[in-house]
PDB file of C-alpha atoms in Angstrom:
ATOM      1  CA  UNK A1417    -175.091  14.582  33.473  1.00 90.00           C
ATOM      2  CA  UNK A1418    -171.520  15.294  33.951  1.00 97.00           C
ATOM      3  CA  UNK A1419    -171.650  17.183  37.405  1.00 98.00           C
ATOM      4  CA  UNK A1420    -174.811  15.537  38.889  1.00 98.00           C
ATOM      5  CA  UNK A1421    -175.138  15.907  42.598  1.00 97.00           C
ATOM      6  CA  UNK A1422    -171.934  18.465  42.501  1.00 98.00           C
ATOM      7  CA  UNK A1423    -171.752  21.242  44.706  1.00 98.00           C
ATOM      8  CA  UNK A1424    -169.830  24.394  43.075  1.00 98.00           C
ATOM      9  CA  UNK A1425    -168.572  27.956  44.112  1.00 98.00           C
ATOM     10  CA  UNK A1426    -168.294  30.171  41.585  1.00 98.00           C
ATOM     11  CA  UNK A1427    -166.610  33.667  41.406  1.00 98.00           C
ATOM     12  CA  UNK A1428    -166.081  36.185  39.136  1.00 96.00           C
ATOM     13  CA  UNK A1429    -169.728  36.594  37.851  1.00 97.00           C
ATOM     14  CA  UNK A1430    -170.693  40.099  36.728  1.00 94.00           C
ATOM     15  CA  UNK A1431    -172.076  40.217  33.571  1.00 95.00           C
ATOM     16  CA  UNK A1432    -173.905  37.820  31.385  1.00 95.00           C
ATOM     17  CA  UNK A1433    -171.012  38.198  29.106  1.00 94.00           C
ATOM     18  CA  UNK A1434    -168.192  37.209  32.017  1.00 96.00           C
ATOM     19  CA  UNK A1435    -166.859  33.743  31.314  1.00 97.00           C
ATOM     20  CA  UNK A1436    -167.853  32.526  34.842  1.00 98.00           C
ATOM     21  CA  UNK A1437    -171.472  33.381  34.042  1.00 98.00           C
ATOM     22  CA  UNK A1438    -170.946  30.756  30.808  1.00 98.00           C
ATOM     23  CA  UNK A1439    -169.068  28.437  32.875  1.00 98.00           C
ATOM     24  CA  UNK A1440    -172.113  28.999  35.966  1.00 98.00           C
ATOM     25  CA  UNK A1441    -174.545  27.938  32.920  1.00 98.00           C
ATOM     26  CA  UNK A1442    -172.743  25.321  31.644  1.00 98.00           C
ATOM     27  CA  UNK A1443    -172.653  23.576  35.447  1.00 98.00           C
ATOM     28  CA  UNK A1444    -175.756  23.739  35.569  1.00 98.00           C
ATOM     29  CA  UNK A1445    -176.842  22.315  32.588  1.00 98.00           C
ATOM     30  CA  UNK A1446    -174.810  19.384  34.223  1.00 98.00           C
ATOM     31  CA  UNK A1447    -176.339  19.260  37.042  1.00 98.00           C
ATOM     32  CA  UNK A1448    -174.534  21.194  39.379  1.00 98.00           C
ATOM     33  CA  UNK A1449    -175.780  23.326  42.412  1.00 98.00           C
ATOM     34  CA  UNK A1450    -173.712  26.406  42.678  1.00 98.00           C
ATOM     35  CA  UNK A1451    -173.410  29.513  44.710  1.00 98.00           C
ATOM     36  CA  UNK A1452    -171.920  32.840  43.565  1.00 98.00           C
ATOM     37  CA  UNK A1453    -169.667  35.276  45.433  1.00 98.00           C
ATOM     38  CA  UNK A1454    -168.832  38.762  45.004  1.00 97.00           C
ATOM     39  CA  UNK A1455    -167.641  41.738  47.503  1.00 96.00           C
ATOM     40  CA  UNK A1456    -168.398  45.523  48.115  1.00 95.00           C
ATOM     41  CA  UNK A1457    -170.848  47.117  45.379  1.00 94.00           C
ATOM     42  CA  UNK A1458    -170.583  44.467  43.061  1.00 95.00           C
ATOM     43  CA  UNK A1459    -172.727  42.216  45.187  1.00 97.00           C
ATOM     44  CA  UNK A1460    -175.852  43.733  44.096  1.00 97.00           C
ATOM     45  CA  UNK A1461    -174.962  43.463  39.853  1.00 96.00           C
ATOM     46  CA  UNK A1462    -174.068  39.514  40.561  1.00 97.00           C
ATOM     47  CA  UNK A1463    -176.987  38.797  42.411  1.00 98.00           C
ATOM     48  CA  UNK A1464    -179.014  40.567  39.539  1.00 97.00           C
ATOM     49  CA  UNK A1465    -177.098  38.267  37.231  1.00 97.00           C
ATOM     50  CA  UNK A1466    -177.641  35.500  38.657  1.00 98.00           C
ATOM     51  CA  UNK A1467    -181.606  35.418  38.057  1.00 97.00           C
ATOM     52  CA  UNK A1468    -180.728  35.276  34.807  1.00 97.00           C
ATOM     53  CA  UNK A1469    -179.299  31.343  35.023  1.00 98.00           C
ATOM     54  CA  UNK A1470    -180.782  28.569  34.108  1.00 97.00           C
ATOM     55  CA  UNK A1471    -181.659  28.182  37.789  1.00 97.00           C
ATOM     56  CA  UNK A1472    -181.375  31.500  39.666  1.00 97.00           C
ATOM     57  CA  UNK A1473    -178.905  31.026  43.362  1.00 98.00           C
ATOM     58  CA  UNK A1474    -177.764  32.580  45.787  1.00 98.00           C
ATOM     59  CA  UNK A1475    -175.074  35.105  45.648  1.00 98.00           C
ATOM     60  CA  UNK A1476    -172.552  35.283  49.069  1.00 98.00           C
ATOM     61  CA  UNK A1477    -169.983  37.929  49.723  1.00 98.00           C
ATOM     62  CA  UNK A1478    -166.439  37.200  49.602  1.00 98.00           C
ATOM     63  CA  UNK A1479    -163.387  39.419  49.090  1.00 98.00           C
ATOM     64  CA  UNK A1480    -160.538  36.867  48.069  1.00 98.00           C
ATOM     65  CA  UNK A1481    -157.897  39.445  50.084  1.00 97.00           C
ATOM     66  CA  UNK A1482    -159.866  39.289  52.985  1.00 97.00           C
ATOM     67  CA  UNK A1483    -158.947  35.494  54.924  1.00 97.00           C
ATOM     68  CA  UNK A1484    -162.151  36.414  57.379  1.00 98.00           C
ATOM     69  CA  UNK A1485    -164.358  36.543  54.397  1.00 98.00           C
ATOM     70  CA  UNK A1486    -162.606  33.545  52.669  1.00 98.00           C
ATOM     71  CA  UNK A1487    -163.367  31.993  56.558  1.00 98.00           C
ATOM     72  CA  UNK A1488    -167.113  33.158  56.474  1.00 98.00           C
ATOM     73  CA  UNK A1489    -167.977  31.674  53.276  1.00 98.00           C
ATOM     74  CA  UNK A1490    -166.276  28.226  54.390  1.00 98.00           C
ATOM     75  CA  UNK A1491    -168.550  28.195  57.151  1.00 98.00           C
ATOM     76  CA  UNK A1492    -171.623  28.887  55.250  1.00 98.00           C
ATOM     77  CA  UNK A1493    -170.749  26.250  52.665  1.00 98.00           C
ATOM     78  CA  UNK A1494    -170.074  23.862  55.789  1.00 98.00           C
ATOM     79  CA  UNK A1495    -173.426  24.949  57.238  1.00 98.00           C
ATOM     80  CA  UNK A1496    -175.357  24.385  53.999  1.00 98.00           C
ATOM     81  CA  UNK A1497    -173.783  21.821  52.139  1.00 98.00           C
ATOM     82  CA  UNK A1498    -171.363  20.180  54.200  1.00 98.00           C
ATOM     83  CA  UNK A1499    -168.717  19.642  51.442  1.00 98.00           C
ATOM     84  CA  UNK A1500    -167.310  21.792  48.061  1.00 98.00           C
ATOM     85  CA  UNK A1501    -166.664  19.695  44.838  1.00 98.00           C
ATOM     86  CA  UNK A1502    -165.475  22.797  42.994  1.00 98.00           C
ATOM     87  CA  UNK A1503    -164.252  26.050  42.841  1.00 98.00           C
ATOM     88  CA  UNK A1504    -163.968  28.154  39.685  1.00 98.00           C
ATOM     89  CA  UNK A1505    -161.162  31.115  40.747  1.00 98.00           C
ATOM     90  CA  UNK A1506    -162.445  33.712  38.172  1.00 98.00           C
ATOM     91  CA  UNK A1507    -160.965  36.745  39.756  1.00 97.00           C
ATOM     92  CA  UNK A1508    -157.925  39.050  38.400  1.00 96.00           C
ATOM     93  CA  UNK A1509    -157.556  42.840  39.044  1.00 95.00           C
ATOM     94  CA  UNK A1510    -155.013  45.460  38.689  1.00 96.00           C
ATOM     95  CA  UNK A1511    -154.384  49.157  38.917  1.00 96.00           C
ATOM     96  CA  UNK A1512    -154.675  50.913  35.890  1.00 94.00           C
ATOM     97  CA  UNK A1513    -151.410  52.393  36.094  1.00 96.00           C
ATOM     98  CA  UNK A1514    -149.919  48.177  35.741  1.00 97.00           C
ATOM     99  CA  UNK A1515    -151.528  47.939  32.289  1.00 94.00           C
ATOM    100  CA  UNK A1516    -151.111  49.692  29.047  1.00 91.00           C
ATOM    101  CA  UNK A1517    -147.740  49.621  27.778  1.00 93.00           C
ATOM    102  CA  UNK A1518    -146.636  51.590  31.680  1.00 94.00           C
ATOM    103  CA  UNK A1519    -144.714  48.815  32.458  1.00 97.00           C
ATOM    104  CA  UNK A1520    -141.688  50.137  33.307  1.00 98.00           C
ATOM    105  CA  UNK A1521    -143.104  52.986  35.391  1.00 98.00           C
ATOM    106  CA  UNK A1522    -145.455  50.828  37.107  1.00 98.00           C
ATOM    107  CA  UNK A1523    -144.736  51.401  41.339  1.00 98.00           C
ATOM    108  CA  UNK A1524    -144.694  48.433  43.682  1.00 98.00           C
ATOM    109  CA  UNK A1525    -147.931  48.686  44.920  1.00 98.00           C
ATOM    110  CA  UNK A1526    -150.072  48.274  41.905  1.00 98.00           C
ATOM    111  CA  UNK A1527    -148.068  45.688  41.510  1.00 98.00           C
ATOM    112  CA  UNK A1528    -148.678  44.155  44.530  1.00 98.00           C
ATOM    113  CA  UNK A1529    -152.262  44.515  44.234  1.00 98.00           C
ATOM    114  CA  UNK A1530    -152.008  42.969  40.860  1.00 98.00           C
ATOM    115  CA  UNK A1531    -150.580  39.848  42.477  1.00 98.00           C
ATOM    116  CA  UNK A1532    -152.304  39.245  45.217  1.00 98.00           C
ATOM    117  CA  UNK A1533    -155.503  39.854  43.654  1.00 98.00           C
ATOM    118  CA  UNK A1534    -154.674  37.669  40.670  1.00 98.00           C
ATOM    119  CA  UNK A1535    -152.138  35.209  41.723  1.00 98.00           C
ATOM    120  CA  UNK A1536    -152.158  34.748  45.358  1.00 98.00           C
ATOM    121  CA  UNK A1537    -155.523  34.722  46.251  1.00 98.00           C
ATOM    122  CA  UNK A1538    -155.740  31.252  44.214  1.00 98.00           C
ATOM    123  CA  UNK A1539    -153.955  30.134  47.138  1.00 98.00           C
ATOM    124  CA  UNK A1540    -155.775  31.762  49.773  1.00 98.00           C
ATOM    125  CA  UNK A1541    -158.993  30.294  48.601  1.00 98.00           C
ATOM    126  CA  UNK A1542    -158.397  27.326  48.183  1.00 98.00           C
ATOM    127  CA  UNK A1543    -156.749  27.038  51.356  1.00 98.00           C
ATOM    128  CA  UNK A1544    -159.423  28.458  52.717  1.00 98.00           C
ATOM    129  CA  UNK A1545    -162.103  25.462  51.486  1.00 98.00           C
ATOM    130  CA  UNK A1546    -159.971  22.712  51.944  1.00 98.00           C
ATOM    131  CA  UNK A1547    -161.789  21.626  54.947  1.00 98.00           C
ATOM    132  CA  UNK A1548    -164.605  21.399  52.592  1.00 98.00           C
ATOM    133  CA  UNK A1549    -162.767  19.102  49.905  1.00 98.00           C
ATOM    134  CA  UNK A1550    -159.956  17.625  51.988  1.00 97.00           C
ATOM    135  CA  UNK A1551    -161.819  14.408  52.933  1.00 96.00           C
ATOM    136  CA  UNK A1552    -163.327  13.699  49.046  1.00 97.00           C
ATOM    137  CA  UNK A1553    -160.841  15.208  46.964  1.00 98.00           C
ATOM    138  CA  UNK A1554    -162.632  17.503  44.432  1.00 98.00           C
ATOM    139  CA  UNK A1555    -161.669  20.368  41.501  1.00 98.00           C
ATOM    140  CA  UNK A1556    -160.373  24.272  41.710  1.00 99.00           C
ATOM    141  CA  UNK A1557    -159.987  25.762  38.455  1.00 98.00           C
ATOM    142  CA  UNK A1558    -158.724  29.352  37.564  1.00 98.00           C
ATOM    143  CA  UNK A1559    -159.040  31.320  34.229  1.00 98.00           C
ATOM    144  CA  UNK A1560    -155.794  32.215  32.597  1.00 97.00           C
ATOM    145  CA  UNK A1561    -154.517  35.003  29.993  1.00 96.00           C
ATOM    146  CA  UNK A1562    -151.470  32.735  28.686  1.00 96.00           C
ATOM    147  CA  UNK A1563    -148.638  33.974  30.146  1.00 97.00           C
ATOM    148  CA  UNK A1564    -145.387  32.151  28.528  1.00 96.00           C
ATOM    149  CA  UNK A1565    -145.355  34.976  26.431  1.00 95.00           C
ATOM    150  CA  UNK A1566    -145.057  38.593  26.752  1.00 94.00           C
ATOM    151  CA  UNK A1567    -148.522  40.668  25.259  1.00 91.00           C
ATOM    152  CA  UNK A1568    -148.909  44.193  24.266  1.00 88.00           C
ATOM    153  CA  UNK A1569    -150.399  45.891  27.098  1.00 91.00           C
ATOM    154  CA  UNK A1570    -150.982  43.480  29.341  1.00 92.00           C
ATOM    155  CA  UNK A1571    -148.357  44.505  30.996  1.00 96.00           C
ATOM    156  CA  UNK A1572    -148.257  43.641  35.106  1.00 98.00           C
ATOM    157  CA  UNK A1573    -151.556  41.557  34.777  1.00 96.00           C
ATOM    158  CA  UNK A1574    -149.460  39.308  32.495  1.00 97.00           C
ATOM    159  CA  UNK A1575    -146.498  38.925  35.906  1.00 98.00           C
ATOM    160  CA  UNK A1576    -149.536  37.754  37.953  1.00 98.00           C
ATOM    161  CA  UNK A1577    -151.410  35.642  35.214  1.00 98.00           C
ATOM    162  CA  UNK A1578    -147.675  33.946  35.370  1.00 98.00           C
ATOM    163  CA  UNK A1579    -147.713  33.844  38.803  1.00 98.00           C
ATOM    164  CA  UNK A1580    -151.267  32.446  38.592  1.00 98.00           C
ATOM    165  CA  UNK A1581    -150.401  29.611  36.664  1.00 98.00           C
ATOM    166  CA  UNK A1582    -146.949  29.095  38.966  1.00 98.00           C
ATOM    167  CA  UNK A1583    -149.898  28.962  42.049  1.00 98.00           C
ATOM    168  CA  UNK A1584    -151.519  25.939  40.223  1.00 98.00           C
ATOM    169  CA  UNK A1585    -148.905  23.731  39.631  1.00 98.00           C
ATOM    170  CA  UNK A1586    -147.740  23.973  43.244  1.00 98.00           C
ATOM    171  CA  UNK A1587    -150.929  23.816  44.357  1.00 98.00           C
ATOM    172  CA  UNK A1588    -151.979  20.814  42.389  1.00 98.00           C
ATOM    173  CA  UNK A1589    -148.294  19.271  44.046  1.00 98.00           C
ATOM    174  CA  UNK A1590    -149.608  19.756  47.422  1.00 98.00           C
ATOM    175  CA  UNK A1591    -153.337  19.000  47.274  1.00 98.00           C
ATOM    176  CA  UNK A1592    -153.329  16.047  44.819  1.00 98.00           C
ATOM    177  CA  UNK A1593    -152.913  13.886  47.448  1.00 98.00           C
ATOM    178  CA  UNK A1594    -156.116  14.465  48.968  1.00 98.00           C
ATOM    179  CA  UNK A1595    -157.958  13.838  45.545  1.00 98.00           C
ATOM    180  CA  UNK A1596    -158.581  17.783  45.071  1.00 98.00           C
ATOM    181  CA  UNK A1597    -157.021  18.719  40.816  1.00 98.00           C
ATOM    182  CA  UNK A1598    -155.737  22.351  40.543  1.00 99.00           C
ATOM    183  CA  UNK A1599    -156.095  23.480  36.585  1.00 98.00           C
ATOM    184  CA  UNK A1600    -156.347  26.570  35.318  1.00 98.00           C
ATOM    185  CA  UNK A1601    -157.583  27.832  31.420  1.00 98.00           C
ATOM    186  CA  UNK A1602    -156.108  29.957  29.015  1.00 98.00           C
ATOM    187  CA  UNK A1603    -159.281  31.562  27.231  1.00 96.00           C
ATOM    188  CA  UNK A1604    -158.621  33.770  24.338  1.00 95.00           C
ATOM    189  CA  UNK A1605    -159.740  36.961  24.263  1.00 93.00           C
ATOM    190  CA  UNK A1606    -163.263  37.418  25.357  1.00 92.00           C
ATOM    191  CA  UNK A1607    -164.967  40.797  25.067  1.00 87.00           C
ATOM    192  CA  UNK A1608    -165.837  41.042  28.899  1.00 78.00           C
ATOM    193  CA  UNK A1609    -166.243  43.993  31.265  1.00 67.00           C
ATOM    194  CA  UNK A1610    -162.718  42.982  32.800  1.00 68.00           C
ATOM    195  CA  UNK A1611    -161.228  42.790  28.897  1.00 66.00           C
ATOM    196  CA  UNK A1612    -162.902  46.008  27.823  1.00 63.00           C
ATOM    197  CA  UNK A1613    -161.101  47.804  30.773  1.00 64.00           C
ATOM    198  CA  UNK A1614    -157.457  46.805  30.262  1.00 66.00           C
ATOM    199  CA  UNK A1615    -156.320  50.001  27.432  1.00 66.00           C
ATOM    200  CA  UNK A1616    -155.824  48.751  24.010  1.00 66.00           C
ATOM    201  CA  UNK A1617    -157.710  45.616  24.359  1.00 70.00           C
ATOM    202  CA  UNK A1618    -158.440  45.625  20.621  1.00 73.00           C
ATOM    203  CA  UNK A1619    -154.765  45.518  19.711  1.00 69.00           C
ATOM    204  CA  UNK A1620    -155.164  41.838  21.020  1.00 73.00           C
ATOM    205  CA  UNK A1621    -158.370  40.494  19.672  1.00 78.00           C
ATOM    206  CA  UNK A1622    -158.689  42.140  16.437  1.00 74.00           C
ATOM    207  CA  UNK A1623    -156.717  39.049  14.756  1.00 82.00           C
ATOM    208  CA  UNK A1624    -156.971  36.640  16.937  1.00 91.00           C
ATOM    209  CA  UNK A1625    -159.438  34.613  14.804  1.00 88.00           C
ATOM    210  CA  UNK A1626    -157.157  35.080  11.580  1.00 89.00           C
ATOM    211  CA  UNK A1627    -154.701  33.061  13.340  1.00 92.00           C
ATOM    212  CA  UNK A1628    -156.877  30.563  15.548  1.00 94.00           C
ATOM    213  CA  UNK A1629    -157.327  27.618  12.968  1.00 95.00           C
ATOM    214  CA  UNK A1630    -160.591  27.019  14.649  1.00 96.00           C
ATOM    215  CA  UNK A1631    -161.324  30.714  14.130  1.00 94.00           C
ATOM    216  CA  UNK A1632    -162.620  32.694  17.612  1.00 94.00           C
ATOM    217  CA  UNK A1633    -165.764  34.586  18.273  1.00 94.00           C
ATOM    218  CA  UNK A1634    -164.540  37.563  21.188  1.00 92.00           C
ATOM    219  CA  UNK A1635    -168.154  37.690  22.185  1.00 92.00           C
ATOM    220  CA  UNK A1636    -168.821  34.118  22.636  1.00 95.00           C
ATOM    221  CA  UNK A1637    -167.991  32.569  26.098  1.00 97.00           C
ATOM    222  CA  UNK A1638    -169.319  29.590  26.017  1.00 98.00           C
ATOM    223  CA  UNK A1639    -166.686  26.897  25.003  1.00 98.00           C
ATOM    224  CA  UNK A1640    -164.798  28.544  28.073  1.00 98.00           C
ATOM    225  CA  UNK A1641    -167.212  27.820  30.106  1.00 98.00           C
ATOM    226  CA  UNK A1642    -167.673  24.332  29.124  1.00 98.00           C
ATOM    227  CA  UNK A1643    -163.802  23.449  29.281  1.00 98.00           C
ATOM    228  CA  UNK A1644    -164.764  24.517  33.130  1.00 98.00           C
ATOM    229  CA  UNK A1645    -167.435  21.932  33.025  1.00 98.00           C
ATOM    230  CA  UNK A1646    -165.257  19.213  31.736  1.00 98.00           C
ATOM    231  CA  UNK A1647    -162.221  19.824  34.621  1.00 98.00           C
ATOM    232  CA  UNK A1648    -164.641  20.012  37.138  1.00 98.00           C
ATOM    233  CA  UNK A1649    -166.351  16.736  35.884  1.00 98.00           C
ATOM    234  CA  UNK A1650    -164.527  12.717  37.184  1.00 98.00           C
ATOM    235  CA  UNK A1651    -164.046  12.743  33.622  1.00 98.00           C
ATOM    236  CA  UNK A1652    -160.767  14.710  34.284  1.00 98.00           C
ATOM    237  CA  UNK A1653    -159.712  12.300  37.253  1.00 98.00           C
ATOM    238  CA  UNK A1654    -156.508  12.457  35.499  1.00 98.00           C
ATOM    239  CA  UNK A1655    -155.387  15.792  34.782  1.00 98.00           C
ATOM    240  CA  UNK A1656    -153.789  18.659  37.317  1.00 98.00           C
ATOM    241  CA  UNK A1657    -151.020  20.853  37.073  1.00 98.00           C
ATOM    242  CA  UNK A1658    -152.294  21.935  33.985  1.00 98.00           C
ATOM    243  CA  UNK A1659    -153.161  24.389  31.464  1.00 98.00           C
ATOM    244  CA  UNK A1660    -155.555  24.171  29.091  1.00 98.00           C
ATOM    245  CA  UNK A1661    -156.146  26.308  26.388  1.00 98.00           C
ATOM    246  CA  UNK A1662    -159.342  27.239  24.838  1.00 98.00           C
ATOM    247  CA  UNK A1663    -158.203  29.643  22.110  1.00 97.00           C
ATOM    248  CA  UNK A1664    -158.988  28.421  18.719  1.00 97.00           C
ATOM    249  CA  UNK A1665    -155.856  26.563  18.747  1.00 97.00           C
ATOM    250  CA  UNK A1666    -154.316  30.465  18.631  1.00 95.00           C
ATOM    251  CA  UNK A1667    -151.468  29.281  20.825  1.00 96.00           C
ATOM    252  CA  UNK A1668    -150.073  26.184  18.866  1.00 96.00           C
ATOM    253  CA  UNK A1669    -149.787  28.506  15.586  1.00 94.00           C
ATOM    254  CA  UNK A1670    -146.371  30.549  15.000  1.00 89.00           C
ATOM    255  CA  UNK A1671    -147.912  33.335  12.565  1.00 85.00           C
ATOM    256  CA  UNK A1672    -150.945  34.537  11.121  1.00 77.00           C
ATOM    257  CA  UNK A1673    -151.033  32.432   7.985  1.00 73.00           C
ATOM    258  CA  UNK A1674    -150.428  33.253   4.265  1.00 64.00           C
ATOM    259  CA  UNK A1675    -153.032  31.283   2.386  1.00 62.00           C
ATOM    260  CA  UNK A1676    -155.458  28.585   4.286  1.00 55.00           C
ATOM    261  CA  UNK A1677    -154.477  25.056   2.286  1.00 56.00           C
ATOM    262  CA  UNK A1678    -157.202  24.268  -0.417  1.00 62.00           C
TER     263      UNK A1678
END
């Protein structure tokens, strides 16, 4: 199995439908222990969630803004495992007034919030487990909104996705020579809780899969999640810095097109 004997932290889990939940499925199926995180109120809906894997696991508190929590998680991990292999950064947020075509009238501090939330805190964790990785090297992988282009409504979240994928190449400069790869992937649109709460979400995904030459199911996260699989897995030994994009090949096409060759 690809990730036998690996030990994993996920984020981001909330809903059978969020990508992390795929890409906590799809590590296991590998062979992967794991252990979720959450913070505040959404503790309790992960740690419901999580009974529903493959093999249910423990859920820990940790708000990515919060270095003590980042700390107390470490310590756990060190406690119980002794070593991370992987982290899987599945965490973005930001105010509603930053999304929806308000771009221009968006004030600093949703912004801010937007970026640390989003961008920095990439940083912060992974800083944060190092001790955990530093002396076997190891994988930290983010999910990504493609952000070398400007999208309707995404507004603010699309600065921090930017700044997101910024945080992984400079990361990836810095850690690669203690082993540890720093990727991040561009899904396409998935019909999460996350998605379904930015306004006009639709307006994105409703021809996505006209375009995609592989076509693209909204509701199906699963070939995120095993992208995930793959960069945490030695059979990526060779790639950082990067992103990959699981999209339906959405991203390599210029235009919706006219007639599909016969």
């Amino acid at each position: 199995m690809l990730l036998d004997g690996k030990k994993l932290l996920i984020t981001g889990v909330l809903t059978p439908q969020s990508i992390a939940f795929a890409a906590a499925t799809s590590a296991q199926e590998h062979g992967a222990e794991i252990v979720l995180t959450n913070f505040g109120r959404a503790v309790s809906l992960t740690q419901k969630v999580a009974k529903r894997l493959p093999q249910p696991c423990d859920v820990l508190e940790m708000d990515v803004t919060d270095e003590a929590q980042i700390d107390a998680v470490r310590e756990e991990l060190a406690s119980r495992w002794g070593r991370v292999d992987g982290i899987l950064h599945a965490i973005a947020f930001a105010p509603q007034d930053a999304l929806g075509g308000n771009f221009l009238h968006t004030p600093w501090d949703s912004v801010a919030t937007a970026v640390q939330t989003s961008a920095f805190s990439l940083k912060s964790v992974a800083v944060g487990l190092l001790p955990l990785m530093r002396d076997h090297g190891g994988a930290i992988v983010s999910l990504d909104f493609d952000a070398r282009v400007a999208w309707p409504i995404y507004d603010w979240m699309g600065v921090a996705k930017a700044g997101l994928e910024a945080v992984t190449r400079y990361l990836a400069r810095d850690l690669g020579a203690m082993g540890i790869r720093v990727n991040t992937v561009s899904a396409g649109p998935i019909k999460t809780m996350a998605g379904k709460g930015i306004p006009g979400f639709d307006q994105i995904t409703g021809s996505w899969g006209d375009r995609a030459p592989l076509g693209w199911d909204a509701e199906d996260p699963a070939p995120v999640g095993d992208t995930v699989t793959f960069l945490f897995s030695d059979l990526a030994r060779g790639i950082t810095g990067e992103m990959i994009h699981v999209d339906g090949g959405f991203h390599a096409i210029g235009t919706t097109p006219v007639a599909a060759p016969t």
